[in-house]
Coordinates of C-alpha atoms in Angstrom, one line a residue:
Chain A
M1 CA 71.9 90.2 67.6
W2 CA 75.2 92.2 67.4
T3 CA 74.8 93.0 63.7
S4 CA 71.8 95.2 64.1
R5 CA 71.6 98.5 62.2
A6 CA 71.7 100.2 65.6
R7 CA 75.5 99.8 65.5
F8 CA 75.9 102.7 63.1
F9 CA 73.9 104.9 65.4
F10 CA 76.6 104.3 68.0
L11 CA 79.6 104.5 65.8
L12 CA 78.8 107.2 63.3
P13 CA 78.9 110.4 65.4
A14 CA 82.6 109.8 66.2
V15 CA 83.4 108.8 62.7
V16 CA 81.7 111.9 61.2
W17 CA 83.4 114.0 63.8
I18 CA 86.8 112.8 62.8
F19 CA 86.0 113.2 59.1
A20 CA 85.0 116.8 59.8
F21 CA 87.8 117.8 62.1
T22 CA 90.7 115.7 60.8
L23 CA 90.2 114.5 57.3
F24 CA 88.6 117.7 56.0
P25 CA 91.5 119.9 57.4
L26 CA 94.0 117.4 56.0
G27 CA 92.4 117.5 52.6
Y28 CA 92.3 121.3 52.8
S29 CA 95.9 121.5 53.6
L30 CA 96.8 119.1 50.8
Y31 CA 95.0 121.5 48.5
L32 CA 96.8 124.5 50.0
A33 CA 100.1 122.7 49.5
F34 CA 99.7 123.3 45.8
Y35 CA 99.2 127.0 46.1
K36 CA 101.2 130.0 47.0
V37 CA 99.0 131.8 49.5
E38 CA 99.6 135.4 50.4
T39 CA 97.7 137.0 53.1
R40 CA 97.1 140.7 52.8
T41 CA 95.3 142.9 55.2
E42 CA 92.9 145.1 53.4
V43 CA 91.8 148.3 55.0
T44 CA 88.4 149.7 54.0
R45 CA 86.8 152.9 55.1
I46 CA 83.1 153.3 55.0
Q47 CA 81.1 156.4 55.7
E48 CA 78.3 155.5 58.0
P49 CA 75.5 157.7 59.2
L50 CA 76.0 158.8 62.8
L51 CA 73.2 157.8 65.1
D52 CA 72.3 159.4 68.4
A53 CA 71.3 157.5 71.6
A54 CA 67.7 157.0 70.4
G55 CA 68.9 155.5 67.1
E56 CA 67.9 158.6 65.0
P57 CA 70.4 159.9 62.5
V58 CA 72.2 163.1 63.7
L59 CA 71.7 165.9 61.2
R60 CA 74.0 168.7 60.2
P61 CA 72.6 172.2 60.4
D62 CA 71.9 172.0 56.6
G63 CA 69.7 168.9 57.1
T64 CA 72.1 166.3 55.7
P65 CA 72.9 163.4 58.0
R66 CA 76.3 163.5 59.7
T67 CA 78.5 160.6 59.0
R68 CA 81.4 158.9 60.7
S69 CA 84.1 156.8 59.0
V70 CA 84.3 153.2 60.0
V71 CA 87.6 151.5 59.4
S72 CA 87.5 147.8 58.9
K73 CA 90.4 145.5 58.4
E74 CA 90.1 142.3 56.7
Q75 CA 92.6 139.6 56.1
R76 CA 92.3 138.3 52.6
S77 CA 94.2 135.4 51.2
I78 CA 95.2 135.4 47.6
A79 CA 96.1 131.9 46.3
E80 CA 98.0 131.2 43.2
F81 CA 98.3 127.6 41.9
V82 CA 102.0 126.7 41.8
G83 CA 101.8 122.9 41.3
L84 CA 104.6 121.0 43.0
A85 CA 106.7 124.1 43.6
N86 CA 106.2 124.0 47.4
F87 CA 107.3 120.4 47.5
R88 CA 110.4 121.2 45.4
R89 CA 111.2 124.0 47.6
L90 CA 110.9 121.7 50.6
W91 CA 113.4 119.4 49.1
V92 CA 116.1 122.1 48.6
D93 CA 115.4 124.5 51.5
P94 CA 118.4 124.6 53.9
Q95 CA 116.2 125.6 56.8
V96 CA 114.2 122.4 56.3
H97 CA 117.4 120.3 56.0
E98 CA 118.6 121.8 59.3
A99 CA 115.2 121.2 61.0
V100 CA 115.2 117.6 59.8
R101 CA 118.7 117.1 61.1
V102 CA 117.8 118.7 64.5
T103 CA 114.6 116.6 64.8
L104 CA 116.3 113.3 64.0
L105 CA 119.3 114.1 66.3
F106 CA 116.8 114.9 69.0
V107 CA 114.9 111.7 68.5
L108 CA 118.1 109.7 68.5
M109 CA 119.3 111.3 71.7
A110 CA 116.0 111.3 73.6
V111 CA 114.1 108.2 72.7
P112 CA 116.7 105.5 73.3
T113 CA 117.7 107.2 76.5
Q114 CA 114.1 107.2 77.8
L115 CA 113.7 103.6 76.9
A116 CA 116.9 102.5 78.5
L117 CA 116.6 104.6 81.6
G118 CA 112.9 103.6 82.0
F119 CA 113.8 100.0 81.7
L120 CA 116.6 100.2 84.3
L121 CA 114.3 102.0 86.7
A122 CA 111.7 99.4 86.2
L123 CA 114.2 96.6 87.0
L124 CA 115.1 98.5 90.1
F125 CA 111.5 99.1 91.2
N126 CA 110.7 95.5 90.5
Q127 CA 112.9 94.5 93.3
R128 CA 111.7 94.4 96.9
I129 CA 112.1 98.0 97.9
V130 CA 110.8 100.1 100.6
A131 CA 107.7 102.3 100.1
R132 CA 107.4 101.2 96.4
P133 CA 103.8 102.5 95.9
V134 CA 104.7 106.0 97.1
L135 CA 107.8 106.2 95.0
R136 CA 106.0 104.8 92.0
T137 CA 103.3 107.4 92.3
A138 CA 105.9 110.2 92.7
M139 CA 107.5 109.0 89.5
L140 CA 104.2 109.6 87.7
L141 CA 104.2 113.4 88.2
P142 CA 106.4 114.4 85.3
I143 CA 104.2 112.6 82.7
F144 CA 101.3 114.9 83.2
A145 CA 103.2 118.1 84.0
T146 CA 102.3 120.7 81.3
P147 CA 105.1 120.4 78.7
I148 CA 105.3 124.2 78.2
A149 CA 105.6 124.8 81.9
V150 CA 108.2 122.1 82.2
A151 CA 110.2 123.7 79.5
Y152 CA 110.1 127.1 81.1
L153 CA 111.0 125.4 84.4
F154 CA 114.0 123.9 82.9
F155 CA 114.9 127.3 81.6
T156 CA 115.4 128.4 85.2
I157 CA 117.3 125.2 86.0
F158 CA 119.6 125.4 83.0
Y159 CA 120.2 129.1 83.6
E160 CA 123.9 129.5 83.3
A161 CA 124.5 132.4 85.6
G162 CA 123.3 131.3 89.0
G163 CA 121.0 128.4 88.2
P164 CA 121.2 125.2 90.2
L165 CA 123.4 123.6 87.5
G166 CA 125.5 126.7 87.0
W167 CA 128.4 125.0 88.8
T168 CA 128.9 122.5 86.0
G169 CA 130.0 125.3 83.7
I170 CA 128.1 123.7 80.8
P171 CA 126.7 126.2 78.3
F172 CA 123.2 124.5 78.4
L173 CA 121.3 127.0 76.3
S174 CA 123.9 129.2 74.7
D175 CA 125.9 126.6 72.8
P176 CA 124.1 125.1 69.7
F177 CA 125.0 121.5 70.5
W178 CA 124.3 121.7 74.2
A179 CA 121.0 123.5 73.5
L180 CA 119.8 120.5 71.6
V181 CA 121.0 118.2 74.4
S182 CA 119.1 120.3 76.9
V183 CA 116.0 120.0 74.8
A184 CA 116.5 116.2 74.9
I185 CA 117.1 116.2 78.6
V186 CA 113.8 117.9 79.2
D187 CA 112.1 115.3 77.1
V188 CA 113.9 112.5 78.8
W189 CA 112.9 113.9 82.2
Q190 CA 109.2 114.0 81.1
W191 CA 109.0 110.7 79.4
T192 CA 111.4 108.3 81.1
P193 CA 108.7 107.9 83.9
F194 CA 106.2 106.8 81.2
C195 CA 108.6 104.2 79.9
F196 CA 109.4 103.2 83.4
L197 CA 105.8 102.8 84.3
V198 CA 104.9 100.7 81.4
F199 CA 108.0 98.5 81.7
L200 CA 107.2 98.0 85.4
A201 CA 103.7 97.0 84.7
A202 CA 105.0 94.5 82.1
L203 CA 107.7 93.2 84.4
Q204 CA 105.1 92.6 87.2
G205 CA 103.1 90.6 84.7
V206 CA 106.0 88.2 84.1
P207 CA 105.2 85.1 86.2
D208 CA 107.7 84.6 89.0
E209 CA 108.0 80.8 88.3
L210 CA 109.5 81.6 84.9
V211 CA 112.4 83.6 86.5
E212 CA 112.7 81.0 89.3
A213 CA 112.9 78.2 86.8
A214 CA 115.6 79.9 84.9
R215 CA 117.5 80.6 88.1
I216 CA 117.3 77.0 89.2
D217 CA 118.6 76.0 85.7
G218 CA 121.7 78.0 86.6
A219 CA 121.0 81.1 84.6
S220 CA 122.9 84.2 85.7
G221 CA 121.1 87.5 86.3
L222 CA 122.2 88.8 83.0
D223 CA 121.1 85.6 81.2
I224 CA 117.6 86.0 82.8
L225 CA 117.5 89.6 81.7
L226 CA 118.6 89.0 78.1
R227 CA 117.0 85.5 77.5
V228 CA 113.9 85.6 79.6
L229 CA 112.7 89.1 80.3
L230 CA 113.7 91.0 77.1
P231 CA 112.0 88.4 74.8
L232 CA 108.9 88.5 76.9
L233 CA 108.8 92.3 76.9
Q234 CA 109.5 92.7 73.2
P235 CA 105.9 93.6 72.3
V236 CA 105.9 96.2 75.1
V237 CA 109.2 97.6 73.9
L238 CA 107.8 98.0 70.4
I239 CA 104.7 99.8 71.6
I240 CA 106.7 102.2 73.7
L241 CA 109.1 102.8 70.8
L242 CA 106.2 103.5 68.4
L243 CA 104.5 105.9 70.8
R244 CA 107.6 107.7 71.7
L245 CA 108.9 107.9 68.1
A246 CA 105.6 109.4 66.9
E247 CA 105.5 111.9 69.8
A248 CA 109.2 112.8 69.6
L249 CA 108.9 113.6 65.9
K250 CA 106.3 116.2 66.7
L251 CA 108.7 118.0 69.0
F252 CA 107.3 121.5 69.4
D253 CA 106.6 122.7 72.9
I254 CA 110.0 122.3 74.5
P255 CA 112.1 124.2 71.9
F256 CA 109.4 126.8 71.7
A257 CA 109.6 127.6 75.4
L258 CA 113.2 126.5 76.3
T259 CA 115.2 127.9 73.5
G260 CA 112.9 129.7 71.1
G261 CA 114.5 127.4 68.4
G262 CA 117.9 129.0 69.1
P263 CA 120.7 129.7 69.4
G264 CA 120.2 130.6 65.8
I265 CA 118.1 127.7 64.5
A266 CA 120.1 125.1 66.4
T267 CA 117.0 123.7 68.1
Q268 CA 114.4 124.6 65.5
S269 CA 112.5 121.3 65.2
Y270 CA 110.5 120.4 62.1
S271 CA 107.2 121.1 63.7
F272 CA 108.4 124.4 65.0
L273 CA 109.6 125.4 61.6
A274 CA 106.3 124.4 60.0
F275 CA 104.4 126.3 62.6
R276 CA 106.5 129.4 62.1
T277 CA 106.2 129.3 58.4
G278 CA 102.5 128.9 58.5
L279 CA 101.3 131.0 61.5
R280 CA 104.1 133.5 61.9
F281 CA 105.1 134.2 58.3
F282 CA 101.7 133.2 56.9
D283 CA 103.3 131.3 54.0
L284 CA 100.3 129.0 54.3
G285 CA 100.9 126.9 51.1
Y286 CA 104.5 126.1 51.9
A287 CA 103.7 125.4 55.5
S288 CA 101.0 122.9 54.4
A289 CA 103.5 121.1 52.2
M290 CA 105.9 121.0 55.1
A291 CA 103.3 119.6 57.4
Y292 CA 102.6 116.9 54.8
G293 CA 106.2 115.9 54.8
L294 CA 106.0 115.2 58.6
L295 CA 102.6 113.5 58.3
I296 CA 103.9 111.1 55.7
I297 CA 106.9 110.1 57.8
V298 CA 104.8 109.6 60.9
M299 CA 102.3 107.6 59.0
L300 CA 105.1 105.4 57.6
I301 CA 106.4 104.6 61.0
V302 CA 102.9 104.0 62.3
T303 CA 102.0 101.6 59.5
F304 CA 105.2 99.8 59.9
F305 CA 104.5 99.2 63.6
F306 CA 100.8 98.7 63.3
R307 CA 101.4 95.7 61.1
R308 CA 102.9 94.1 64.1
L309 CA 100.6 95.6 66.7
R310 CA 97.2 94.9 65.2
Q311 CA 97.0 91.6 67.1
S312 CA 96.8 93.5 70.4
Y313 CA 93.5 95.1 69.2
G314 CA 91.9 92.0 67.9
Chain B
M1 CA 99.7 73.6 118.2
A2 CA 101.1 76.5 120.3
E3 CA 104.5 75.8 118.8
A4 CA 103.5 76.8 115.3
A5 CA 102.9 80.3 116.5
L6 CA 106.3 80.7 117.9
P7 CA 108.8 82.7 115.9
G8 CA 111.5 80.8 114.2
T9 CA 109.6 77.5 114.1
A10 CA 108.5 75.7 110.9
S11 CA 107.0 78.4 108.7
A12 CA 103.4 77.4 108.3
A13 CA 102.4 81.1 108.3
P14 CA 103.4 83.4 105.4
P15 CA 106.6 85.3 105.9
A16 CA 106.0 88.0 108.5
P17 CA 105.4 91.3 106.7
R18 CA 107.4 93.4 109.1
R19 CA 110.8 91.7 108.7
L20 CA 113.8 94.0 108.3
P21 CA 115.0 94.5 104.7
S22 CA 118.2 92.9 103.8
L23 CA 121.3 95.0 103.1
A24 CA 120.8 94.5 99.3
E25 CA 117.2 95.6 99.5
A26 CA 118.2 98.6 101.6
L27 CA 120.8 99.7 99.1
L28 CA 118.3 99.2 96.2
S29 CA 115.7 101.2 98.2
V30 CA 118.1 104.1 98.7
L31 CA 118.9 104.0 95.0
A32 CA 115.2 104.1 94.1
V33 CA 114.7 107.0 96.5
I34 CA 117.5 108.9 94.9
A35 CA 116.2 108.3 91.4
T36 CA 112.7 109.5 92.5
M37 CA 114.2 112.6 94.0
I38 CA 116.1 113.4 90.8
F39 CA 112.8 113.2 88.9
L40 CA 111.0 115.3 91.4
F41 CA 113.7 117.9 91.6
P42 CA 112.5 120.3 88.9
I43 CA 109.0 120.4 90.4
Y44 CA 110.5 121.0 93.8
W45 CA 112.7 123.7 92.4
A46 CA 109.7 125.5 90.9
L47 CA 108.0 125.4 94.3
S48 CA 111.1 126.6 96.0
Q49 CA 111.6 129.5 93.5
S50 CA 108.0 130.5 93.7
L51 CA 108.2 131.0 97.4
R52 CA 111.3 133.2 97.3
D53 CA 111.5 136.9 97.4
P54 CA 112.5 138.0 93.9
I55 CA 115.8 139.4 95.0
E56 CA 116.7 136.0 96.4
T57 CA 116.2 134.1 93.2
F58 CA 119.9 133.5 92.5
T59 CA 121.3 134.1 95.9
V60 CA 119.7 131.3 97.9
A61 CA 122.3 128.7 98.9
G62 CA 122.2 124.9 98.6
F63 CA 119.0 123.2 97.6
G64 CA 116.9 126.2 98.4
I65 CA 114.9 124.5 101.2
P66 CA 112.2 126.8 102.5
W67 CA 112.6 127.9 106.2
I68 CA 116.2 126.6 106.2
D69 CA 117.8 128.4 103.3
F70 CA 115.4 131.2 103.0
E71 CA 112.2 132.7 104.6
P72 CA 109.3 131.6 102.3
T73 CA 106.7 134.1 101.2
L74 CA 103.5 133.7 99.3
D75 CA 103.8 137.2 97.7
N76 CA 104.5 135.9 94.2
W77 CA 101.5 133.7 94.3
R78 CA 99.3 136.5 95.6
D79 CA 100.6 138.8 92.9
Q80 CA 100.1 136.4 90.1
L81 CA 96.7 135.3 91.1
A82 CA 95.6 139.0 91.4
I83 CA 96.4 139.5 87.7
P84 CA 93.2 139.4 85.6
E85 CA 95.0 137.6 82.8
T86 CA 96.0 134.7 85.1
R87 CA 92.4 134.3 86.2
R88 CA 91.1 134.5 82.7
A89 CA 93.6 131.9 81.6
L90 CA 92.6 129.6 84.5
A91 CA 88.9 130.0 83.7
N92 CA 89.5 129.4 80.0
S93 CA 91.6 126.4 80.5
T94 CA 89.1 124.9 82.9
V95 CA 86.2 125.5 80.5
I96 CA 88.1 124.3 77.5
A97 CA 89.6 121.2 79.0
T98 CA 86.3 120.2 80.7
G99 CA 84.2 121.0 77.6
A100 CA 86.6 119.1 75.3
S101 CA 86.6 116.0 77.7
L102 CA 82.9 115.9 78.0
L103 CA 82.4 116.2 74.2
A104 CA 85.0 113.5 73.6
L105 CA 83.3 111.2 76.1
L106 CA 79.9 111.9 74.6
L107 CA 81.1 111.0 71.1
G108 CA 83.6 108.4 72.1
T109 CA 81.8 106.2 74.6
P110 CA 79.1 105.0 72.2
A111 CA 81.7 104.5 69.4
A112 CA 83.8 102.5 71.9
Y113 CA 80.7 100.4 72.7
A114 CA 80.0 99.8 69.0
L115 CA 83.5 98.6 68.5
A116 CA 83.4 96.3 71.5
R117 CA 80.0 94.7 70.9
F118 CA 78.7 95.0 67.4
R119 CA 80.2 93.3 64.4
F120 CA 81.0 95.5 61.4
R121 CA 81.2 93.6 58.1
L122 CA 82.5 96.1 55.5
I123 CA 85.4 97.2 57.6
P124 CA 86.3 94.8 60.4
N125 CA 86.2 96.1 63.9
R126 CA 89.9 95.7 64.4
D127 CA 90.7 98.0 61.4
L128 CA 88.2 100.5 62.6
T129 CA 89.9 100.5 66.0
V130 CA 93.3 101.0 64.4
W131 CA 91.9 103.8 62.3
F132 CA 90.8 105.6 65.4
L133 CA 94.1 104.9 67.0
S134 CA 96.0 106.3 64.0
Q135 CA 94.3 109.6 64.6
R136 CA 96.1 109.8 67.9
V137 CA 99.6 109.9 66.4
L138 CA 98.6 112.6 63.9
P139 CA 101.0 115.5 64.2
P140 CA 98.9 118.5 65.3
V141 CA 101.1 120.8 63.2
A142 CA 99.8 119.1 60.1
T143 CA 96.3 120.5 60.9
V144 CA 96.9 123.9 62.5
V145 CA 97.0 125.8 59.2
P146 CA 93.7 124.5 58.0
F147 CA 92.2 124.8 61.5
Y148 CA 93.3 128.4 61.6
L149 CA 91.8 129.2 58.2
V150 CA 88.5 127.4 59.0
M151 CA 88.1 129.1 62.4
R152 CA 88.9 132.4 60.8
T153 CA 86.2 131.9 58.2
L154 CA 83.7 130.8 60.9
G155 CA 84.6 133.9 62.9
L156 CA 85.7 131.6 65.8
L157 CA 89.3 132.7 66.2
D158 CA 90.2 133.5 69.8
T159 CA 87.1 131.8 71.2
Q160 CA 86.7 129.0 73.8
L161 CA 84.4 127.2 71.5
A162 CA 87.0 126.7 68.8
L163 CA 89.4 125.3 71.3
V164 CA 86.8 123.0 72.8
L165 CA 86.1 121.6 69.3
L166 CA 89.7 121.2 68.3
N167 CA 90.9 119.7 71.6
A168 CA 88.0 117.3 71.6
T169 CA 89.2 116.1 68.2
F170 CA 92.6 115.2 69.4
I171 CA 91.5 113.4 72.5
L172 CA 88.5 111.6 71.0
P173 CA 90.6 108.6 69.6
F174 CA 92.0 108.1 73.1
V175 CA 88.6 107.8 74.7
V176 CA 87.4 105.4 72.0
V177 CA 90.4 103.0 72.3
I178 CA 90.5 103.0 76.1
V179 CA 86.8 102.7 76.8
R180 CA 86.5 100.0 74.1
Q181 CA 88.9 97.9 76.0
T182 CA 86.7 98.3 79.2
F183 CA 83.6 97.2 77.4
L184 CA 85.4 94.2 76.0
D185 CA 86.4 93.2 79.5
L186 CA 82.7 93.2 80.6
P187 CA 80.6 90.1 80.0
R188 CA 78.2 90.7 77.2
E189 CA 75.6 88.3 78.6
L190 CA 74.2 91.0 80.9
E191 CA 73.3 93.2 77.9
E192 CA 72.1 90.2 75.9
A193 CA 69.7 89.3 78.7
A194 CA 68.4 92.9 78.8
L195 CA 67.9 92.8 75.0
V196 CA 66.0 89.5 75.2
D197 CA 63.8 91.2 77.9
G198 CA 62.9 93.8 75.3
A199 CA 65.4 96.6 76.1
S200 CA 66.6 98.6 73.1
F201 CA 70.3 98.7 72.2
W202 CA 70.5 102.2 73.6
G203 CA 68.9 100.9 76.8
A204 CA 71.3 98.0 77.1
F205 CA 74.2 100.4 76.6
W206 CA 72.9 103.2 78.8
R207 CA 71.4 101.2 81.7
V208 CA 73.5 98.0 81.7
A209 CA 76.9 98.5 80.2
L210 CA 77.7 102.1 80.9
P211 CA 77.2 102.0 84.7
L212 CA 79.5 99.0 84.9
A213 CA 82.1 100.8 82.7
M214 CA 81.8 104.1 84.6
P215 CA 85.0 103.9 86.6
S216 CA 87.0 103.5 83.4
V217 CA 85.0 106.1 81.5
A218 CA 85.6 108.6 84.3
A219 CA 89.3 107.7 84.4
S220 CA 89.7 108.2 80.7
G221 CA 87.8 111.5 81.1
L222 CA 90.3 112.6 83.7
I223 CA 93.3 111.6 81.6
V224 CA 92.1 113.4 78.5
F225 CA 91.3 116.4 80.6
S226 CA 95.0 116.6 81.4
F227 CA 95.8 116.2 77.7
A228 CA 93.5 119.1 76.8
W229 CA 94.8 121.2 79.6
N230 CA 98.4 120.7 78.6
D231 CA 97.8 121.5 74.9
F232 CA 99.8 124.4 73.6
I233 CA 100.0 124.3 69.9
L234 CA 96.2 124.5 69.3
A235 CA 95.9 127.3 71.8
I236 CA 98.5 129.5 70.2
T237 CA 97.0 128.8 66.8
I238 CA 93.5 129.9 67.8
A239 CA 93.7 132.2 70.8
S240 CA 95.3 135.6 71.0
R241 CA 93.7 137.5 73.9
E242 CA 90.3 136.4 75.1
A243 CA 90.7 132.7 74.9
I244 CA 94.3 132.4 76.2
T245 CA 94.9 129.2 78.1
V246 CA 97.2 128.6 81.1
P247 CA 100.1 127.2 79.0
M248 CA 99.8 130.3 76.7
H249 CA 99.7 132.6 79.7
M250 CA 102.8 130.7 80.8
A251 CA 104.6 131.6 77.5
G252 CA 103.8 135.2 78.3
A253 CA 106.0 135.1 81.4
V254 CA 109.0 136.0 79.3
D255 CA 108.6 139.7 78.6
T256 CA 110.7 142.6 77.6
R257 CA 112.1 143.0 81.1
G258 CA 113.6 139.6 80.8
V259 CA 112.7 136.4 82.4
Q260 CA 111.1 136.8 85.8
F261 CA 111.9 133.4 87.4
W262 CA 109.6 134.0 90.4
F263 CA 106.5 134.6 88.3
M264 CA 107.5 131.9 85.9
S265 CA 107.7 129.4 88.8
V266 CA 104.3 130.4 90.1
R267 CA 102.8 130.1 86.6
A268 CA 104.5 126.7 86.1
M269 CA 103.1 125.4 89.3
I270 CA 99.6 126.8 88.4
A271 CA 99.8 125.1 85.1
M272 CA 101.1 121.7 86.4
I273 CA 99.1 121.2 89.5
P274 CA 95.6 120.6 87.9
P275 CA 96.6 118.0 85.3
V276 CA 98.9 116.2 87.7
I277 CA 96.3 115.9 90.4
V278 CA 93.6 114.9 88.0
A279 CA 95.8 112.3 86.4
L280 CA 96.8 110.9 89.8
L281 CA 93.1 110.3 90.5
A282 CA 93.1 108.0 87.5
Q283 CA 96.3 106.3 88.5
R284 CA 95.1 102.7 88.0
Y285 CA 94.3 103.4 84.4
I286 CA 97.4 105.3 83.4
V287 CA 99.4 102.5 82.0
R288 CA 96.6 101.2 80.0
G289 CA 95.7 104.7 78.9
L290 CA 99.1 105.9 77.8
T291 CA 99.8 102.8 75.8
L292 CA 96.4 103.1 74.2
G293 CA 95.2 99.9 75.7
A294 CA 98.0 97.8 74.4
V295 CA 99.5 97.2 77.8
K296 CA 97.4 96.4 80.8
G297 CA 98.7 97.9 84.0

């Protein structure tokens, strides 16, 4: 019964949609990656007959129609096949190296912190505490707060002259290293609650008897944590790690709003650089090559994890 | 018999819910409250700043508590909401996020149903699901250049339509994966009975399965609404004037006169309130949703 042809009728619209809006653009940008694309604005002037309100041509005294000049601007892209030149350039471009370094450093700072903090908070909230539902709900707010708004918000918090953290004397946004730390802090603020929430859900799924049994067998709190809870939570840790890694590598909104990539290019993430190259400097071919670099890395991570995760979608 | 009801006697009844917390629990509770307050502080700070007179931005003492540290005013809110651009951004974001969510539900729910119920032979269901899932981790920056060029060719730059289409693309996999899980959790016997009674597959889906799955379908609609609302990279790729969204409008708060914290705070609040409220409505589904169905909350 469930192998009827009708199944395609249900599935195909979504598949076709993704082909049209994801795979086609990806194919297109792969094609672009082999070209050097220059966008020029061409200005053309056309003489058009001038019409009056009734739509009749307005005539000069000598009987010829009056004209007006219409200026039209058109962006035209000129593409030249350059083979692998864009990819070679990607390999040696110091801006790209810096962006890769910045992105990786960011991931290394932000993702483990989120996981660790989220786990600690989940352990805390898993105890018998007062008003847990209310606090848990309050912890949800950062997850859905608009990232761009959050980043601007933190701009006011990190403001060095008179902001609420001004007393620390830390050059949050003006020092290259601290600026990246600040970007990571914003990400940690936004995504720790996510890790917390998922860990808490997983912890609450651990049967109490298991922990009780371990305790009766004389296991200490640390033993229970390391030998009972962590092994049980391992699949969840992997899922969170995968999702956060894939997201963190796309880092774009926070540096865009918080630091503008600065000071200098100290917080210019890879996505940010690719975006600037493509849609600010209109070096479309090179930007496409750059985007492919990121795509390949994300896909590698995803494939690596999906091997292990496929079971959960059986 | 009366003895059993006396306090302190053999505990036949479950532990009284209103007992006082122990010292350790009290300490842990305090810790939890402090942690929550730290995470809420930036949002609170935005609210506080948005209610201050601009000249008080940096002069307010302490934690900037309204009525205690300063006299709150709604002037910044009134000023911001009076700007036509703010209203346009709000209208655009509402239309775009709603349109994209509806479109994603329209395409995604039947696909989710297909993956949950039917058996595909050429490519097994599991691989199809993972394929949808892998779209979700796609970096948007990898597609913005072609999107820009395609929309330019179609003459759709700076239109709501383009942003509806593109946002729908990025939230579609989410809908498919989440709703699929819901259909899997429903007993298929109901639909099979309907099919035996002569219903079409569409009828079984539309009249039997979908109504049962509705809470989860609605919840995933709400969650993807927040995603689409929060999008920034697609918006700045496509929009420039007419189709600006709230996050883009937010980015315009930094102008040549410098950063105007009071306006920025109002705009940040305007941007954050809708997605946060909408997501809270779908609270029960958030864990499952954000882990793409891999963890059941």
